[in-house]
Coordinates of C-alpha atoms and ligand atoms in Angstrom, one line a residue:
X96 CA 4.5 9.6 -11.8
X97 CA 2.7 13.0 -12.0
X98 CA 4.8 15.6 -13.9
X99 CA 4.9 17.9 -10.8
X100 CA 6.2 15.0 -8.7
X101 CA 9.0 14.2 -11.2
X102 CA 10.1 17.8 -11.3
X103 CA 10.0 18.1 -7.5
X104 CA 12.0 14.9 -7.1
X105 CA 14.7 15.9 -9.7
X106 CA 15.0 19.3 -8.1
X107 CA 15.3 18.0 -4.6
X108 CA 17.8 15.2 -5.5
X109 CA 20.3 17.9 -6.4
X110 CA 20.1 19.6 -3.1
X111 CA 22.8 18.9 -0.5
X112 CA 22.1 18.5 3.1
X113 CA 20.5 16.2 5.7
X114 CA 17.3 17.7 7.0
X115 CA 18.4 17.0 10.6
X116 CA 21.7 18.8 10.3
X117 CA 22.1 22.3 11.7
X118 CA 24.2 23.8 9.0
X119 CA 22.5 26.0 6.4
X120 CA 22.3 23.4 3.7
X121 CA 20.6 21.1 6.2
X122 CA 18.2 23.8 7.4
X123 CA 17.3 24.6 3.8
X124 CA 16.3 21.0 3.1
X125 CA 14.5 21.0 6.4
X126 CA 12.4 23.9 5.2
X127 CA 11.5 22.0 2.1
X128 CA 10.6 19.0 4.1
X129 CA 8.4 20.9 6.5
X130 CA 6.6 22.6 3.5
X131 CA 6.0 19.1 2.1
X132 CA 4.6 18.1 5.5
X133 CA 2.2 21.0 5.3
X134 CA 1.2 20.1 1.8
X135 CA 0.3 16.6 2.8
X136 CA -1.5 17.8 5.9
X137 CA -3.6 20.2 3.7
X138 CA -4.4 17.4 1.2
X139 CA -5.8 15.1 3.9
X140 CA -7.0 17.8 6.3
X141 CA -4.9 17.2 9.4
X142 CA -2.3 19.2 11.3
X143 CA 1.3 19.2 9.9
X144 CA 2.5 17.8 13.2
X145 CA 0.3 14.8 12.7
X146 CA 2.2 13.6 9.6
X147 CA 4.8 10.9 10.2
X148 CA 6.8 10.0 7.1
X149 CA 7.6 6.3 6.6
X150 CA 9.1 4.4 3.7
X151 CA 6.0 2.5 2.7
X152 CA 2.3 2.0 3.4
X153 CA 3.2 -1.4 4.8
X154 CA 5.5 0.2 7.3
X155 CA 2.9 2.8 8.3
X156 CA 0.3 0.1 8.8
X157 CA 2.7 -1.9 10.9
X158 CA 3.5 1.2 13.0
X159 CA -0.2 2.0 13.5
X160 CA -1.3 -1.6 14.3
X161 CA 1.6 -2.6 16.5
X162 CA 2.0 0.8 18.1
X163 CA -1.6 1.2 19.1
X164 CA -1.8 -2.4 20.3
X165 CA 1.3 -2.1 22.5
X166 CA -0.2 1.2 23.9
X167 CA -3.4 -0.7 24.6
X168 CA -1.6 -3.5 26.3
X169 CA -0.4 -1.1 29.0
X170 CA -4.0 -0.6 29.9
X171 CA -4.7 -4.3 29.7
X172 CA -6.5 -4.0 26.4
X173 CA -5.6 -6.9 24.1
X174 CA -8.5 -7.1 21.6
X175 CA -8.0 -5.9 18.0
X176 CA -11.1 -5.5 15.9
X177 CA -10.6 -5.6 12.1
X178 CA -12.4 -6.6 9.0
X179 CA -11.9 -10.0 7.3
X180 CA -10.8 -8.4 4.0
X181 CA -7.9 -6.1 4.9
X182 CA -4.8 -5.7 2.9
X183 CA -2.0 -8.1 4.0
X184 CA -0.1 -5.1 5.3
X185 CA -2.8 -4.8 8.1
X186 CA -3.9 -8.4 8.3
X187 CA -0.4 -9.9 8.7
X188 CA 0.9 -7.6 11.5
X189 CA -2.4 -8.4 13.4
X190 CA -1.9 -12.1 12.9
X191 CA 1.7 -11.7 14.1
X192 CA 0.5 -9.9 17.2
X193 CA -2.0 -12.7 17.9
X194 CA 0.7 -15.4 17.5
X195 CA 3.5 -13.6 19.4
X196 CA 2.0 -11.0 21.7
X197 CA -1.2 -12.4 22.9
X198 CA -3.6 -10.3 20.9
X199 CA -7.2 -11.5 20.6
X200 CA -8.5 -10.8 17.2
X201 CA -12.2 -10.2 16.3
X202 CA -12.9 -10.2 12.6
X203 CA -15.9 -8.3 11.2
X204 CA -17.4 -9.9 8.2
X205 CA -18.3 -8.1 4.9
X206 CA -21.4 -8.5 2.8
X207 CA -21.4 -9.7 -0.8
X208 CA -20.8 -6.1 -2.1
X209 CA -17.7 -5.7 0.1
X210 CA -19.1 -3.6 2.9
X211 CA -18.4 -4.4 6.6
X212 CA -21.4 -5.4 8.7
X213 CA -21.8 -2.5 11.0
X214 CA -24.2 -4.4 13.3
X215 CA -21.4 -7.0 13.9
X216 CA -19.0 -4.2 14.7
X217 CA -21.5 -2.7 17.2
X218 CA -21.8 -6.0 18.9
X219 CA -18.1 -6.7 19.0
X220 CA -17.5 -3.2 20.6
X221 CA -20.1 -3.8 23.3
X222 CA -19.1 -7.4 23.9
X223 CA -15.5 -6.3 24.5
X224 CA -16.1 -3.0 26.2
X225 CA -12.9 -1.8 28.0
X226 CA -10.8 -4.5 26.3
X227 CA -10.2 -3.1 22.8
X228 CA -6.8 -1.7 22.0
X229 CA -7.7 -0.6 18.4
X230 CA -10.0 -1.0 15.5
X231 CA -8.4 -1.2 12.1
X232 CA -10.8 -1.0 9.1
X233 CA -9.6 0.0 5.6
X234 CA -11.2 3.0 3.9
X235 CA -11.2 1.5 0.4
X236 CA -10.4 -2.0 -0.6
X237 CA -7.6 -2.6 -3.1
X238 CA -9.2 -5.5 -4.9
X239 CA -12.9 -4.5 -5.3
X240 CA -12.7 -0.8 -4.5
X241 CA -15.6 -0.7 -1.9
X242 CA -15.5 2.3 0.3
X243 CA -16.4 1.8 4.0
X244 CA -18.4 4.3 6.1
X245 CA -15.5 5.2 8.3
X246 CA -17.3 8.0 10.0
X247 CA -19.8 5.4 11.2
X248 CA -17.0 3.1 12.3
X249 CA -15.6 6.0 14.4
X250 CA -19.0 6.8 15.9
X251 CA -19.5 3.1 16.9
X252 CA -15.9 3.0 18.3
X253 CA -16.5 5.8 20.8
X254 CA -13.2 6.1 22.8
X255 CA -11.5 3.2 21.0
X256 CA -8.7 4.4 18.7
X257 CA -9.5 3.8 15.0
X258 CA -6.9 3.3 12.3
X259 CA -7.9 3.2 8.6
X260 CA -5.7 2.1 5.7
X261 CA -6.4 4.9 3.2
X262 CA -3.7 3.9 0.8
X263 CA -6.2 3.3 -2.0
X264 CA -8.5 6.2 -1.3
X265 CA -6.1 9.2 -0.7
X266 CA -6.2 11.5 -3.7
X267 CA -8.9 9.4 -5.4
X268 CA -12.1 10.2 -3.4
X269 CA -12.9 12.7 -0.7
X270 CA -10.9 12.0 2.5
X271 CA -10.6 14.2 5.5
X272 CA -8.7 12.8 8.5
X273 CA -10.2 15.5 10.7
X274 CA -13.8 15.2 9.5
X275 CA -13.7 11.4 9.9
X276 CA -12.4 11.7 13.4
X277 CA -9.7 9.0 12.9
X278 CA -6.9 8.3 15.3
X279 CA -4.6 7.1 12.6
X280 CA -4.6 6.8 8.8
X281 CA -2.1 5.3 6.3
X282 CA -1.3 6.9 2.9
X283 CA 1.3 5.9 0.3
X284 CA 2.8 8.1 -2.5
X285 CA 3.0 5.6 -5.3
X286 CA -0.8 5.2 -5.4
X287 CA -1.4 8.8 -6.4
X288 CA 1.4 9.6 -8.8
X289 CA 4.2 10.0 -6.3
X290 CA 7.5 8.0 -6.1
X291 CA 7.9 4.5 -4.8
X292 CA 9.2 4.1 -1.3
X293 CA 7.6 7.0 0.6
X294 CA 4.4 7.0 2.6
X295 CA 3.0 8.4 5.9
X296 CA 1.1 7.5 9.0
X297 CA -1.2 10.3 10.0
X298 CA -1.4 10.1 13.8
X299 CA -3.5 12.2 16.1
X300 CA -1.5 14.9 17.8
X301 CA -0.3 14.2 21.3
X302 CA -0.8 10.4 21.0
X303 CA 2.3 8.5 22.1
X304 CA 2.5 5.0 20.6
X305 CA 5.3 2.5 20.7
X306 CA 7.6 2.8 17.7
X307 CA 8.6 -0.2 15.6
X308 CA 12.0 1.3 14.6
X309 CA 14.4 2.7 17.2
X310 CA 17.3 5.0 16.4
X311 CA 17.9 8.7 15.7
X312 CA 14.5 9.8 17.1
X313 CA 13.2 11.5 14.0
X314 CA 9.4 12.0 13.5
X315 CA 8.3 12.5 17.1
X316 CA 10.6 9.6 18.0
X317 CA 8.1 7.4 16.3
X318 CA 10.0 6.6 13.1
X319 CA 13.8 6.9 13.3
X320 CA 15.9 7.1 10.1
X321 CA 17.4 9.8 7.9
X322 CA 14.7 11.8 6.1
X323 CA 14.2 10.8 2.5
X324 CA 13.7 14.5 1.6
X325 CA 13.6 14.2 -2.2
X326 CA 10.8 11.5 -2.1
X327 CA 8.9 13.3 0.6
X328 CA 8.9 16.6 -1.4
X329 CA 7.8 14.7 -4.5
X330 CA 5.1 12.9 -2.5
X331 CA 3.7 16.3 -1.4
X332 CA 3.8 17.6 -5.0
X333 CA 1.8 14.5 -6.2
X334 CA -0.7 14.8 -3.3
X335 CA -1.3 18.5 -4.1
X336 CA -1.7 17.7 -7.8
X337 CA -4.1 14.8 -7.1
X338 CA -6.2 16.9 -4.6
X339 CA -6.4 19.9 -7.0
X340 CA -7.7 17.8 -9.8
X341 CA -9.5 15.1 -7.9
X342 CA -13.1 15.9 -8.7
X343 CA -12.6 16.1 -12.5
X344 CA -10.4 13.0 -12.6
X345 CA -12.9 11.1 -10.4
X346 CA -15.6 11.8 -13.0
X347 CA -13.4 10.9 -15.9
X348 CA -12.3 7.6 -14.4
X349 CA -15.8 6.7 -13.3
X350 CA -16.9 7.2 -16.9
X351 CA -14.1 5.0 -18.1
X352 CA -15.0 2.3 -15.6
X353 CA -18.7 2.3 -16.8
X354 CA -17.5 2.0 -20.4
X355 CA -15.1 -0.9 -19.5
X356 CA -17.9 -2.8 -17.8
X357 CA -20.4 -2.3 -20.6
X358 CA -17.8 -3.3 -23.2
X359 CA -16.9 -6.5 -21.3
X360 CA -20.5 -7.4 -20.7
X361 CA -21.3 -7.0 -24.4
X362 CA -18.6 -9.4 -25.4
X363 CA -18.8 -11.8 -22.4
X364 CA -22.4 -11.7 -21.1
X365 CA -21.7 -14.2 -18.3
X366 CA -18.9 -11.9 -16.8
X367 CA -19.8 -10.9 -13.2
X368 CA -18.7 -7.6 -11.6
X369 CA -17.7 -7.9 -8.0
X370 CA -18.6 -5.2 -5.5
X371 CA -20.6 -2.0 -5.7
X372 CA -20.3 0.4 -8.6
X373 CA -21.2 3.6 -6.7
X374 CA -19.8 3.5 -3.2
X375 CA -16.4 2.4 -4.6
X376 CA -13.2 3.8 -5.9
X377 CA -13.5 5.3 -9.4
X378 CA -10.8 3.3 -11.0
X379 CA -10.9 -0.3 -9.6
X380 CA -13.1 -3.0 -11.0
X381 CA -13.1 -6.7 -10.2
X382 CA -14.6 -9.0 -12.8
X383 CA -15.2 -12.8 -12.6
X384 CA -15.1 -14.7 -15.9
X385 CA -16.6 -18.0 -15.0
X386 CA -14.7 -21.2 -15.8
X387 CA -11.5 -19.4 -16.9
X388 CA -8.1 -19.3 -15.2
X389 CA -7.1 -15.8 -14.2
X390 CA -3.4 -16.3 -14.6
X391 CA -4.1 -17.5 -18.2
X392 CA -6.3 -14.5 -18.8
X393 CA -3.7 -12.1 -17.5
X394 CA -1.0 -13.5 -19.8
X395 CA -3.3 -13.5 -22.9
X396 CA -4.2 -9.9 -22.2
X397 CA -0.6 -9.0 -21.6
X398 CA 0.3 -10.4 -25.0
X399 CA -2.3 -7.9 -26.4
X400 CA -0.6 -5.1 -24.5
X401 CA -3.2 -4.9 -21.8
X402 CA -1.9 -5.0 -18.2
X403 CA -4.2 -6.1 -15.4
X404 CA -4.0 -8.1 -12.2
X405 CA -5.3 -11.4 -10.9
X406 CA -5.8 -10.3 -7.4
X407 CA -3.9 -7.9 -5.2
X408 CA -0.7 -7.0 -7.0
X409 CA 1.0 -6.8 -3.6
X410 CA 0.7 -10.5 -3.3
X411 CA 1.3 -11.3 -6.9
X412 CA 3.8 -14.0 -7.6
X413 CA 2.1 -16.1 -4.9
X414 CA -0.8 -18.0 -6.4
X415 CA -3.4 -18.1 -3.6
X416 CA -7.1 -17.5 -3.7
X417 CA -8.0 -14.0 -2.8
X418 CA -9.1 -13.7 0.8
X419 CA -11.0 -10.5 -0.1
X420 CA -13.2 -12.2 -2.7
X421 CA -13.7 -15.3 -0.4
X422 CA -14.8 -12.9 2.4
X423 CA -17.4 -11.6 0.0
X424 CA -18.7 -15.1 -0.6
X425 CA -17.0 -16.1 -3.9
X426 CA -15.9 -19.7 -4.1
X427 CA -12.2 -20.6 -4.5
X428 CA -12.9 -21.5 -8.1
X429 CA -14.5 -18.1 -8.8
X430 CA -11.6 -16.2 -7.1
X431 CA -9.1 -17.9 -9.5
X432 CA -11.3 -16.8 -12.5
X433 CA -11.2 -13.1 -11.5
X434 CA -9.3 -10.2 -12.9
X435 CA -8.8 -6.7 -11.4
X436 CA -8.6 -3.7 -13.8
X437 CA -7.2 -0.5 -12.5
X438 CA -7.9 2.7 -14.4
X439 CA -6.4 6.2 -14.1
X440 CA -7.3 9.6 -15.6
X441 CA -4.5 8.9 -18.1
X442 CA -6.3 5.9 -19.6
X443 CA -8.4 6.5 -22.8
X444 CA -11.6 5.4 -24.3
X445 CA -9.6 3.9 -27.2
X446 CA -7.8 1.6 -24.7
X447 CA -11.2 0.5 -23.3
X448 CA -12.4 -0.2 -26.8
X449 CA -9.2 -2.3 -27.5
X450 CA -9.9 -4.4 -24.4
X451 CA -13.5 -4.8 -25.6
X452 CA -12.3 -6.0 -29.0
X453 CA -10.0 -8.8 -27.6
X454 CA -11.8 -10.0 -24.4
X455 CA -14.2 -12.5 -26.0
X456 CA -11.4 -14.4 -27.7
X457 CA -9.1 -14.2 -24.7
X458 CA -11.9 -15.6 -22.4
X459 CA -12.7 -18.4 -24.9
X460 CA -9.0 -19.4 -25.1
X461 CA -8.7 -19.4 -21.3
X462 CA -11.9 -21.4 -20.9
X463 CA -10.6 -24.1 -23.3
X464 CA -7.3 -24.3 -21.5
X465 CA -8.5 -24.1 -17.9
X466 CA -10.2 -27.4 -17.6
X467 CA -12.7 -25.9 -15.2
X468 CA -16.2 -27.4 -15.4
Ligands
PLP275 N1 -2.7 -1.0 1.8 C1 -3.4 -1.1 0.7 C2 -4.8 -1.0 0.6 C3 -2.6 -1.3 -0.6 O1 -3.3 -1.4 -1.7 C4 -1.2 -1.3 -0.5 C5 -0.4 -1.6 -1.7 O2 -0.9 -1.8 -2.7 C6 -0.6 -1.2 0.8 C7 -1.4 -1.0 1.9 C8 0.9 -1.3 0.9 O3 1.4 0.0 0.6 P1 3.0 0.0 0.1 O4 3.0 -0.6 -1.2 O5 3.3 1.5 0.1 O6 3.8 -0.7 1.1

């Protein structure tokens, strides 16, 4: 966690009072909470009233997708347009709506670099004119880092509400809710140096969607539950810190990523980088090491003190080929020979050098053990 976020969390944890209570302790916490809301709003350029705090990005995605769908259904709109390589926290609620609530799903394909095919999107929008409840397309992909042209998606959508999962991009690259013209955006604290278990849905002012949780009526009646004030205040501190230092950190991390790729390519010339290096997140890189087994690679690197991931960490523990890489045209065999490295501004060039010094032997050992032809 960012130092500012740790300090904010520790300070707030010691404060007494429920932000919804009317006594002065409660009102004091409420003041901190509203200041945090303003901090988040400033960092993503929206109005404070458009920030709805949730516990996780998964929850915010569920609220956006289900809430906008149920709103659409009231106007007889049952089509959901989405990409074929969303995070499970968007993909699975959409599948659930299709299986239980009669949603008709249109999947927009991505190209080999991880960019959605905008002409397919245009066609889907015109083919289903008047029937679309929402479009949900992620801003930046968590496995390969590609950044979508969301402004273009919004332009194509016209009057259709557009939700973007911005969990990976918020605080890492330029992101303005207002400038993009989004209806809804999901952000999550733990991706930018904030605590676990706090996130937000940014939802256009005045829009009434169906809530997923019912109860005390907090957050415009859209997300009931006692405010997690310490985490929310800490989230805002992390977001403010990330935003204030974004440009410098972005350059640093991009530099580290270039070094990492060069160093790996030098030791393992057959390694293949997946996705685009420019229109992508500074710190995420996906690399296929042909004929290896990614789980074996991960464990061998772990033994060297290097932590990386085989696919999306969110679905780790479940060994299945990455739907993201398959959507980009990789074979099942290639997806299980792929690692994802995530870098932050706190990584160092020495750490990259260390990876470079062990990767060739790690790859050779994994190849020998994998039995892949
Ligand atoms: N969306 C994306 C793109 C993610 O990478 C993640 C988590 O890694 C999520 C959503 C889920 O967010 P959370 O972990 O806050 O539930």
